[in-house]
Amino acid sequence: MIFHIAKKEFTETLREKRFQLSALIVAILMIISILVSKNYYEKIRTEHELAIQTSRQQWENQGEKNPHSAAHYGTYAFKPIQSLSLIDNGLEKYLGVSIFLEGHRQNDAQYKLIADQNSFARFGEMTPAFVMIYLLPLLIILIAFSSLSGEKERGTLKLLLSQGISKTSLILGKIAGIWLSVGLLILPLFLLGLAFILTTNYQSEDLSRYGLIFLICLLYFGVFVNVSVLFSSFAKNSNAALVGLIGFWIVSCLIIPKFTSNLSKYLYPTPSAMEYQASLKDSLEKGLDGHNPYNEFAKVFEDSVLKANKVDSIQKLPFNYSGLIMQAGEQHERVVYDKHLQQLNDIYLAQLKMHQSSAVLSPTVLAKMLTMQFAKTDLQTHFHFAKKAEDYRIALVSQLNGDLQNNSKFGDWDYAAKPDFFKNTVKFEYVPISLGETMQSAASGLLFLIAWFAASLIAVMMFANKITV
Amino acid sequence: MLHILRFELKQLLATRLFWWVGAILITSISFAVYNGKIAIEEKLHTIKELKEEQEQRYSNFKLDFDSLEAGTKKAQLSWFQDPRQALTVGMFRNSGKYAILEPKPLSLISTGQSDVEIFYTKVSYLSDIFQANNVNFENPFNIAAGQFDFAFVLIFLFPLLIIALTYNILSGEREQGTLPLLMSQPVQIRYWLMAKLTFRFSFLLLAVLLSLCLAFTVFQVDFLSTDFFKLLFAIGIYTFFWFALSFYINLLGKSSAMNTLLLLASWLLFVFLIPSMANMLATSIYPMPSRVELVNAKRQAEQDSERNKQAILTKFYQAHPSLVQKSEKEQTGQDFYREYVTLHEVIDEQVNKVQQSFDNQLEAQQSFANNFQYLSPAILMQNALNEIAETDSKYYKVFQKNAHAYQQNWKAFFKPKFINDEKITIKEFGQIPVYQSSISVDSNFSIQLLSLTLFSLLFTVLVFLQKSKNVNIISA
């Protein structure tokens, strides 16, 4: 019986002009957005590959130079573009693309694309994820809003029930029927996305990630299917069901995310850049400064080095003291920078937790957060990149300080490392965040989404028995 | 006519819908104004601290200056702390004054680009004013989700309320069976509809106006200015657009359910689909120049000039025969910085060329992308509000240009001192350039409102073309 209901619902939906038109629009938008994303992906990928090469060449060909001057001269780390950004570019526009790596300082990623765009870029961008997360639920609402209220209005519900079908099977049949129509549309689109990903420079993990993104979408669509049938079964008429469902969509997609973005800032205030810099400067001054030998911490350090080497002046040390103290300063600076960055990140994470809690009213927030996590275009992935770049910076600078320490004499700032030295310095090879790490941070969100799905299914089932004819 | 209005008023006060609409407007507008107010206050707080900090630094300089002149403090200050040194007050870490883009009271109506753009920068001889210091940070997820500001309420939520109040003005009568009665009255149905709509239009506009004034008063916003009237005008036209659209759809004579569907589809199209499509098309038809390439190009320019270091310095010493180039060991701090300044001038010139060509490309891209605003009243309205709030990206671009010009003044002021190793006089100390905060931008406000009006007129014309068609009197 469920099968018959599903089949009837499916054929009816397919025949509807409304469905045909909107499905066509969704499909076209999806295809266009994938094509545009692919184009963008290729452009950025070539740009970045070239940039990484050029910047390494510039670093290697800086000629004879004092290693510490080279540390001040610095180099760049460029964030590679992820294959899955083709599907969901997440926060990429709002995050910087390059980090300047230099001695003594940890820099933020620079150049957010959004700052180079017109104001109306803030309306959102047509990407495959946008189509999936914002538009497909609308299509589901359109298919499902009259699924039960329509039967009621036409009086066919009485007929159906008089045939001896249970209300539960009726609802299940309706849900299955809606899924058939939705599946008919999204399955080809999913395969299309897969085909495009296969043309990129993907990692094997990316395919499982894509599968998970698809699963997340299915759960998310499931929530909308269940909620739509639920609304349709208790609404006075189809019109009321439609208005209620669109209301749900607006709350879930527009109001809650914006509301939470303000609220989270009130509950977990982000420090202003000025406060942040001031407290950073404060902490930096409470430790060793490699450039200032008069600083009290430098004195203590000097004494300890002299004692350990059993000499009475730094000139008598068997190595260049400048290299050693620079490195010690670097270590202190890193600890300070890391601590402050961690504090800031903790605030961001607390704000994100709030967004996740707001998902009680908005399944959209969950879907959005999860897809960008699995597409490696979220904040966590960005932190991961920044951390790796920082590790690299420390490794590089310590190599430079090591050269200074071992191959030059104290006070001889005219010393220059051989050009070959720069060619042999460490290279930055970025390995993106692993699926395991993403899983760990995405687990709670994933469970939440499953709970939404289960709860909405239970709700619609429980309500089924209360439908009045 | 008066009868209809009086009847309408009675009917409306009796329905709960009107009270709901009023309540939604008041709460959402109050929350939006509160959010805007907090954001502006945070900025003003930062600005106040910046000014205090700058005041502190330069008044310390002044104290040192005076006591050095009087001969009382000489022993304690090294040369690089001496405020009579141009290097101390013009180039070193403690030097520099702020260029600040101050928000206006009405900036709170629209966040625009204010949460991603930089609104202040410290300008000194060597400061890399818009690259190095990343002074605007906020959780990127929050920025991406967007702010709950007045522009959001007006552009996204307000049309939905209009739809809620107008979707069934004709079909409702038909479905209740009261349409034949109405038709028998000696009043044309179009005028009757227009009266109904005018009433609802006035109600909504009044509700927005009152909510806005209430929120402004409660949160102490100094809003009475010409900008406020510009804002009211813009709100009026945007509201008119949605009424004209709704009028047209009502006249198609479909059922209430169909009207709802059509109106919601239009809403979706104008505030959601067209803007996101436009956004995508604008950047894919005419891609933005690459920042990543810019980074390396600037670096290359820097490296090339550095290779010519000796040639640049030789040329400099030829032009200044009174100065002699010393070996690095013999150089004093001042000698070192004189060469440093000379070298950097050449480097900056090369780097600026690269930057300039990038900026030109970006500007061309942005003005191309801007053409897409004419596709949707929602984009036009957003941009018009950004113009009033002065949070449009172009205000920040002009601010950046001004700050660069200010840095040029700063350099021109200090350069002769560095080169000739002159001390600064007390008179000159008082003349150190200050940023003049005047932003003049070509406003597109009138064009945007004109286009919005055209959109509304388009539907008004359609309304009049529609009248010849018969309207079903009884619902099927």
PDB file of C-alpha atoms in Angstrom, chain A residues 190-413:
ATOM      1  CA  PHE A 190      25.301  14.558  -7.350  1.00  0.00           C
ATOM      2  CA  LEU A 191      26.910  12.520 -10.115  1.00  0.00           C
ATOM      3  CA  LEU A 192      27.572  15.693 -12.072  1.00  0.00           C
ATOM      4  CA  GLY A 193      29.363  17.191  -9.062  1.00  0.00           C
ATOM      5  CA  LEU A 194      31.376  13.998  -8.715  1.00  0.00           C
ATOM      6  CA  ALA A 195      32.383  14.143 -12.374  1.00  0.00           C
ATOM      7  CA  PHE A 196      33.666  17.681 -11.901  1.00  0.00           C
ATOM      8  CA  ILE A 197      35.589  16.781  -8.763  1.00  0.00           C
ATOM      9  CA  LEU A 198      37.274  13.955 -10.652  1.00  0.00           C
ATOM     10  CA  THR A 199      38.656  16.527 -13.110  1.00  0.00           C
ATOM     11  CA  THR A 200      40.358  18.457 -10.319  1.00  0.00           C
ATOM     12  CA  ASN A 201      43.558  17.777  -8.487  1.00  0.00           C
ATOM     13  CA  TYR A 202      41.699  15.879  -5.774  1.00  0.00           C
ATOM     14  CA  GLN A 203      43.014  13.731  -2.932  1.00  0.00           C
ATOM     15  CA  SER A 204      41.533  10.294  -2.380  1.00  0.00           C
ATOM     16  CA  GLU A 205      40.054  11.496   0.913  1.00  0.00           C
ATOM     17  CA  ASP A 206      38.094  14.159  -0.941  1.00  0.00           C
ATOM     18  CA  LEU A 207      35.830  11.525  -2.473  1.00  0.00           C
ATOM     19  CA  SER A 208      34.749  10.235   0.925  1.00  0.00           C
ATOM     20  CA  ARG A 209      34.318  13.835   2.008  1.00  0.00           C
ATOM     21  CA  TYR A 210      32.077  14.446  -0.984  1.00  0.00           C
ATOM     22  CA  GLY A 211      30.076  11.356  -0.101  1.00  0.00           C
ATOM     23  CA  LEU A 212      29.628  12.691   3.413  1.00  0.00           C
ATOM     24  CA  ILE A 213      28.538  16.087   2.090  1.00  0.00           C
ATOM     25  CA  PHE A 214      25.927  14.297   0.035  1.00  0.00           C
ATOM     26  CA  LEU A 215      24.796  12.349   3.082  1.00  0.00           C
ATOM     27  CA  ILE A 216      24.501  15.602   5.045  1.00  0.00           C
ATOM     28  CA  CYS A 217      22.404  17.067   2.250  1.00  0.00           C
ATOM     29  CA  LEU A 218      20.156  13.995   2.279  1.00  0.00           C
ATOM     30  CA  LEU A 219      19.583  14.272   6.022  1.00  0.00           C
ATOM     31  CA  TYR A 220      18.931  17.985   5.634  1.00  0.00           C
ATOM     32  CA  PHE A 221      16.454  17.425   2.797  1.00  0.00           C
ATOM     33  CA  GLY A 222      14.878  14.704   4.919  1.00  0.00           C
ATOM     34  CA  VAL A 223      14.204  17.259   7.632  1.00  0.00           C
ATOM     35  CA  PHE A 224      12.421  19.448   5.104  1.00  0.00           C
ATOM     36  CA  VAL A 225      10.430  16.536   3.678  1.00  0.00           C
ATOM     37  CA  ASN A 226       9.260  15.521   7.167  1.00  0.00           C
ATOM     38  CA  VAL A 227       8.484  19.057   8.272  1.00  0.00           C
ATOM     39  CA  SER A 228       6.610  19.762   5.030  1.00  0.00           C
ATOM     40  CA  VAL A 229       4.410  16.683   5.403  1.00  0.00           C
ATOM     41  CA  LEU A 230       3.878  17.558   9.052  1.00  0.00           C
ATOM     42  CA  PHE A 231       2.733  21.094   8.212  1.00  0.00           C
ATOM     43  CA  SER A 232       0.575  19.784   5.395  1.00  0.00           C
ATOM     44  CA  SER A 233      -1.159  17.334   7.676  1.00  0.00           C
ATOM     45  CA  PHE A 234      -2.189  19.735  10.418  1.00  0.00           C
ATOM     46  CA  ALA A 235      -2.668  22.980   8.457  1.00  0.00           C
ATOM     47  CA  LYS A 236      -6.201  24.267   7.915  1.00  0.00           C
ATOM     48  CA  ASN A 237      -5.646  24.332   4.184  1.00  0.00           C
ATOM     49  CA  SER A 238      -2.834  24.116   1.624  1.00  0.00           C
ATOM     50  CA  ASN A 239      -2.333  27.851   1.624  1.00  0.00           C
ATOM     51  CA  ALA A 240      -1.736  27.920   5.354  1.00  0.00           C
ATOM     52  CA  ALA A 241       0.686  25.007   4.996  1.00  0.00           C
ATOM     53  CA  LEU A 242       2.614  26.849   2.293  1.00  0.00           C
ATOM     54  CA  VAL A 243       2.798  30.069   4.280  1.00  0.00           C
ATOM     55  CA  GLY A 244       3.884  28.186   7.397  1.00  0.00           C
ATOM     56  CA  LEU A 245       6.572  26.288   5.523  1.00  0.00           C
ATOM     57  CA  ILE A 246       7.949  29.369   3.804  1.00  0.00           C
ATOM     58  CA  GLY A 247       7.990  30.968   7.239  1.00  0.00           C
ATOM     59  CA  PHE A 248      10.000  28.018   8.548  1.00  0.00           C
ATOM     60  CA  TRP A 249      12.412  28.358   5.630  1.00  0.00           C
ATOM     61  CA  ILE A 250      12.862  32.089   6.213  1.00  0.00           C
ATOM     62  CA  VAL A 251      13.475  31.599   9.922  1.00  0.00           C
ATOM     63  CA  SER A 252      15.892  28.752   9.263  1.00  0.00           C
ATOM     64  CA  CYS A 253      17.815  30.289   6.358  1.00  0.00           C
ATOM     65  CA  LEU A 254      17.743  34.005   7.046  1.00  0.00           C
ATOM     66  CA  ILE A 255      16.616  35.135  10.441  1.00  0.00           C
ATOM     67  CA  ILE A 256      18.302  32.717  12.841  1.00  0.00           C
ATOM     68  CA  PRO A 257      21.813  32.880  11.300  1.00  0.00           C
ATOM     69  CA  LYS A 258      21.798  36.687  11.292  1.00  0.00           C
ATOM     70  CA  PHE A 259      20.214  36.909  14.711  1.00  0.00           C
ATOM     71  CA  THR A 260      22.816  34.544  16.159  1.00  0.00           C
ATOM     72  CA  SER A 261      25.663  36.364  14.479  1.00  0.00           C
ATOM     73  CA  ASN A 262      24.767  39.474  16.499  1.00  0.00           C
ATOM     74  CA  LEU A 263      23.826  37.624  19.654  1.00  0.00           C
ATOM     75  CA  SER A 264      27.033  35.560  19.720  1.00  0.00           C
ATOM     76  CA  LYS A 265      29.048  38.761  19.659  1.00  0.00           C
ATOM     77  CA  TYR A 266      27.192  40.087  22.674  1.00  0.00           C
ATOM     78  CA  LEU A 267      27.693  36.903  24.672  1.00  0.00           C
ATOM     79  CA  TYR A 268      31.281  36.249  23.566  1.00  0.00           C
ATOM     80  CA  PRO A 269      32.678  39.632  22.555  1.00  0.00           C
ATOM     81  CA  THR A 270      35.458  39.636  20.007  1.00  0.00           C
ATOM     82  CA  PRO A 271      38.225  41.950  21.214  1.00  0.00           C
ATOM     83  CA  SER A 272      38.824  44.978  19.026  1.00  0.00           C
ATOM     84  CA  ALA A 273      41.993  44.842  16.981  1.00  0.00           C
ATOM     85  CA  MET A 274      43.370  47.613  19.135  1.00  0.00           C
ATOM     86  CA  GLU A 275      42.798  45.772  22.414  1.00  0.00           C
ATOM     87  CA  TYR A 276      44.248  42.657  20.868  1.00  0.00           C
ATOM     88  CA  GLN A 277      47.412  44.397  19.667  1.00  0.00           C
ATOM     89  CA  ALA A 278      47.837  46.160  23.001  1.00  0.00           C
ATOM     90  CA  SER A 279      47.651  42.965  25.054  1.00  0.00           C
ATOM     91  CA  LEU A 280      49.937  41.240  22.553  1.00  0.00           C
ATOM     92  CA  LYS A 281      52.500  43.998  22.857  1.00  0.00           C
ATOM     93  CA  ASP A 282      52.227  43.830  26.627  1.00  0.00           C
ATOM     94  CA  SER A 283      52.947  40.104  26.720  1.00  0.00           C
ATOM     95  CA  LEU A 284      55.759  40.383  24.194  1.00  0.00           C
ATOM     96  CA  GLU A 285      57.495  42.928  26.383  1.00  0.00           C
ATOM     97  CA  LYS A 286      57.320  40.545  29.336  1.00  0.00           C
ATOM     98  CA  GLY A 287      59.914  38.316  27.766  1.00  0.00           C
ATOM     99  CA  LEU A 288      63.084  38.095  25.773  1.00  0.00           C
ATOM    100  CA  ASP A 289      63.615  40.492  22.876  1.00  0.00           C
ATOM    101  CA  GLY A 290      66.322  39.215  20.545  1.00  0.00           C
ATOM    102  CA  HIS A 291      67.065  42.721  19.337  1.00  0.00           C
ATOM    103  CA  ASN A 292      67.341  44.422  22.671  1.00  0.00           C
ATOM    104  CA  PRO A 293      70.303  43.247  24.769  1.00  0.00           C
ATOM    105  CA  TYR A 294      69.427  45.698  27.561  1.00  0.00           C
ATOM    106  CA  ASN A 295      66.127  44.075  28.336  1.00  0.00           C
ATOM    107  CA  GLU A 296      66.187  42.382  31.773  1.00  0.00           C
ATOM    108  CA  PHE A 297      65.212  38.988  30.387  1.00  0.00           C
ATOM    109  CA  ALA A 298      68.073  39.231  27.902  1.00  0.00           C
ATOM    110  CA  LYS A 299      70.478  39.842  30.786  1.00  0.00           C
ATOM    111  CA  VAL A 300      69.276  36.762  32.648  1.00  0.00           C
ATOM    112  CA  PHE A 301      69.511  34.713  29.481  1.00  0.00           C
ATOM    113  CA  GLU A 302      73.022  36.001  28.812  1.00  0.00           C
ATOM    114  CA  ASP A 303      74.177  35.052  32.302  1.00  0.00           C
ATOM    115  CA  SER A 304      72.771  31.569  31.978  1.00  0.00           C
ATOM    116  CA  VAL A 305      74.481  31.055  28.608  1.00  0.00           C
ATOM    117  CA  LEU A 306      77.801  32.312  29.952  1.00  0.00           C
ATOM    118  CA  LYS A 307      77.518  30.054  32.971  1.00  0.00           C
ATOM    119  CA  ALA A 308      76.662  27.009  30.897  1.00  0.00           C
ATOM    120  CA  ASN A 309      79.632  27.573  28.624  1.00  0.00           C
ATOM    121  CA  LYS A 310      81.949  28.536  31.499  1.00  0.00           C
ATOM    122  CA  VAL A 311      83.178  31.790  29.925  1.00  0.00           C
ATOM    123  CA  ASP A 312      82.940  35.380  31.202  1.00  0.00           C
ATOM    124  CA  SER A 313      81.985  37.307  28.085  1.00  0.00           C
ATOM    125  CA  ILE A 314      79.848  36.634  25.027  1.00  0.00           C
ATOM    126  CA  GLN A 315      82.800  37.356  22.736  1.00  0.00           C
ATOM    127  CA  LYS A 316      84.502  34.254  24.136  1.00  0.00           C
ATOM    128  CA  LEU A 317      81.639  31.937  23.290  1.00  0.00           C
ATOM    129  CA  PRO A 318      82.459  29.313  20.652  1.00  0.00           C
ATOM    130  CA  PHE A 319      79.512  30.520  18.532  1.00  0.00           C
ATOM    131  CA  ASN A 320      77.772  33.768  17.591  1.00  0.00           C
ATOM    132  CA  TYR A 321      75.643  34.718  20.579  1.00  0.00           C
ATOM    133  CA  SER A 322      73.339  36.853  18.384  1.00  0.00           C
ATOM    134  CA  GLY A 323      72.027  33.760  16.616  1.00  0.00           C
ATOM    135  CA  LEU A 324      71.278  32.083  19.937  1.00  0.00           C
ATOM    136  CA  ILE A 325      69.499  35.016  21.536  1.00  0.00           C
ATOM    137  CA  MET A 326      67.504  35.680  18.360  1.00  0.00           C
ATOM    138  CA  GLN A 327      66.303  32.091  18.457  1.00  0.00           C
ATOM    139  CA  ALA A 328      65.471  32.331  22.161  1.00  0.00           C
ATOM    140  CA  GLY A 329      63.551  35.536  21.460  1.00  0.00           C
ATOM    141  CA  GLU A 330      61.752  33.813  18.627  1.00  0.00           C
ATOM    142  CA  GLN A 331      60.668  31.007  20.947  1.00  0.00           C
ATOM    143  CA  HIS A 332      59.276  33.463  23.495  1.00  0.00           C
ATOM    144  CA  GLU A 333      57.487  35.411  20.747  1.00  0.00           C
ATOM    145  CA  ARG A 334      55.960  32.284  19.319  1.00  0.00           C
ATOM    146  CA  VAL A 335      54.562  31.254  22.697  1.00  0.00           C
ATOM    147  CA  VAL A 336      53.024  34.711  23.129  1.00  0.00           C
ATOM    148  CA  TYR A 337      51.559  34.835  19.617  1.00  0.00           C
ATOM    149  CA  ASP A 338      50.188  31.319  19.911  1.00  0.00           C
ATOM    150  CA  LYS A 339      48.602  32.058  23.258  1.00  0.00           C
ATOM    151  CA  HIS A 340      46.860  35.185  21.994  1.00  0.00           C
ATOM    152  CA  LEU A 341      45.762  33.590  18.781  1.00  0.00           C
ATOM    153  CA  GLN A 342      44.435  30.647  20.751  1.00  0.00           C
ATOM    154  CA  GLN A 343      42.427  32.992  22.977  1.00  0.00           C
ATOM    155  CA  LEU A 344      40.945  34.672  19.932  1.00  0.00           C
ATOM    156  CA  ASN A 345      40.204  31.327  18.308  1.00  0.00           C
ATOM    157  CA  ASP A 346      38.532  30.136  21.495  1.00  0.00           C
ATOM    158  CA  ILE A 347      36.204  33.133  21.303  1.00  0.00           C
ATOM    159  CA  TYR A 348      35.453  32.309  17.687  1.00  0.00           C
ATOM    160  CA  LEU A 349      34.789  28.691  18.604  1.00  0.00           C
ATOM    161  CA  ALA A 350      32.454  29.726  21.407  1.00  0.00           C
ATOM    162  CA  GLN A 351      30.566  31.886  18.915  1.00  0.00           C
ATOM    163  CA  LEU A 352      30.398  28.978  16.496  1.00  0.00           C
ATOM    164  CA  LYS A 353      29.056  26.759  19.285  1.00  0.00           C
ATOM    165  CA  MET A 354      26.277  29.302  19.706  1.00  0.00           C
ATOM    166  CA  HIS A 355      25.475  29.074  16.030  1.00  0.00           C
ATOM    167  CA  GLN A 356      25.341  25.321  16.424  1.00  0.00           C
ATOM    168  CA  SER A 357      22.950  25.629  19.362  1.00  0.00           C
ATOM    169  CA  SER A 358      20.775  27.976  17.340  1.00  0.00           C
ATOM    170  CA  ALA A 359      20.219  24.997  15.055  1.00  0.00           C
ATOM    171  CA  VAL A 360      17.406  24.003  17.412  1.00  0.00           C
ATOM    172  CA  LEU A 361      15.403  26.419  15.288  1.00  0.00           C
ATOM    173  CA  SER A 362      17.447  26.237  12.122  1.00  0.00           C
ATOM    174  CA  PRO A 363      18.569  23.008  10.468  1.00  0.00           C
ATOM    175  CA  THR A 364      20.122  25.233   7.760  1.00  0.00           C
ATOM    176  CA  VAL A 365      22.852  26.389  10.119  1.00  0.00           C
ATOM    177  CA  LEU A 366      23.839  22.766  10.721  1.00  0.00           C
ATOM    178  CA  ALA A 367      23.907  21.887   7.040  1.00  0.00           C
ATOM    179  CA  LYS A 368      25.956  24.981   6.274  1.00  0.00           C
ATOM    180  CA  MET A 369      28.486  24.369   9.025  1.00  0.00           C
ATOM    181  CA  LEU A 370      28.865  20.698   8.203  1.00  0.00           C
ATOM    182  CA  THR A 371      29.252  21.017   4.451  1.00  0.00           C
ATOM    183  CA  MET A 372      31.929  23.674   4.797  1.00  0.00           C
ATOM    184  CA  GLN A 373      33.742  21.544   7.358  1.00  0.00           C
ATOM    185  CA  PHE A 374      33.827  18.563   5.034  1.00  0.00           C
ATOM    186  CA  ALA A 375      34.677  20.761   2.047  1.00  0.00           C
ATOM    187  CA  LYS A 376      37.684  22.080   4.020  1.00  0.00           C
ATOM    188  CA  THR A 377      36.578  25.668   3.579  1.00  0.00           C
ATOM    189  CA  ASP A 378      35.678  26.438   7.191  1.00  0.00           C
ATOM    190  CA  LEU A 379      37.431  28.261   9.987  1.00  0.00           C
ATOM    191  CA  GLN A 380      39.005  25.139  11.459  1.00  0.00           C
ATOM    192  CA  THR A 381      40.770  24.320   8.201  1.00  0.00           C
ATOM    193  CA  HIS A 382      41.989  27.874   8.011  1.00  0.00           C
ATOM    194  CA  PHE A 383      43.435  27.660  11.531  1.00  0.00           C
ATOM    195  CA  HIS A 384      45.073  24.412  10.494  1.00  0.00           C
ATOM    196  CA  PHE A 385      46.743  26.141   7.567  1.00  0.00           C
ATOM    197  CA  ALA A 386      47.802  29.114   9.692  1.00  0.00           C
ATOM    198  CA  LYS A 387      49.298  26.762  12.273  1.00  0.00           C
ATOM    199  CA  LYS A 388      51.266  24.810   9.674  1.00  0.00           C
ATOM    200  CA  ALA A 389      52.519  28.050   8.158  1.00  0.00           C
ATOM    201  CA  GLU A 390      53.604  29.137  11.615  1.00  0.00           C
ATOM    202  CA  ASP A 391      55.428  25.834  12.219  1.00  0.00           C
ATOM    203  CA  TYR A 392      57.189  26.362   8.928  1.00  0.00           C
ATOM    204  CA  ARG A 393      58.077  29.949   9.824  1.00  0.00           C
ATOM    205  CA  ILE A 394      59.679  28.776  13.062  1.00  0.00           C
ATOM    206  CA  ALA A 395      61.605  26.013  11.269  1.00  0.00           C
ATOM    207  CA  LEU A 396      62.858  28.432   8.642  1.00  0.00           C
ATOM    208  CA  VAL A 397      63.828  31.165  11.075  1.00  0.00           C
ATOM    209  CA  SER A 398      65.590  28.688  13.335  1.00  0.00           C
ATOM    210  CA  GLN A 399      67.612  27.515  10.346  1.00  0.00           C
ATOM    211  CA  LEU A 400      68.539  31.139   9.637  1.00  0.00           C
ATOM    212  CA  ASN A 401      69.443  31.816  13.271  1.00  0.00           C
ATOM    213  CA  GLY A 402      71.395  28.555  13.368  1.00  0.00           C
ATOM    214  CA  ASP A 403      73.504  29.665  10.434  1.00  0.00           C
ATOM    215  CA  LEU A 404      74.124  32.986  12.118  1.00  0.00           C
ATOM    216  CA  GLN A 405      75.052  31.267  15.358  1.00  0.00           C
ATOM    217  CA  ASN A 406      77.434  28.698  13.881  1.00  0.00           C
ATOM    218  CA  ASN A 407      79.045  30.438  10.924  1.00  0.00           C
ATOM    219  CA  SER A 408      79.584  34.022  11.990  1.00  0.00           C
ATOM    220  CA  LYS A 409      81.314  35.932  14.754  1.00  0.00           C
ATOM    221  CA  PHE A 410      79.558  38.005  17.383  1.00  0.00           C
ATOM    222  CA  GLY A 411      79.017  41.595  16.224  1.00  0.00           C
ATOM    223  CA  ASP A 412      79.929  40.839  12.638  1.00  0.00           C
ATOM    224  CA  TRP A 413      76.698  41.981  10.980  1.00  0.00           C
TER     225      TRP A 413
END
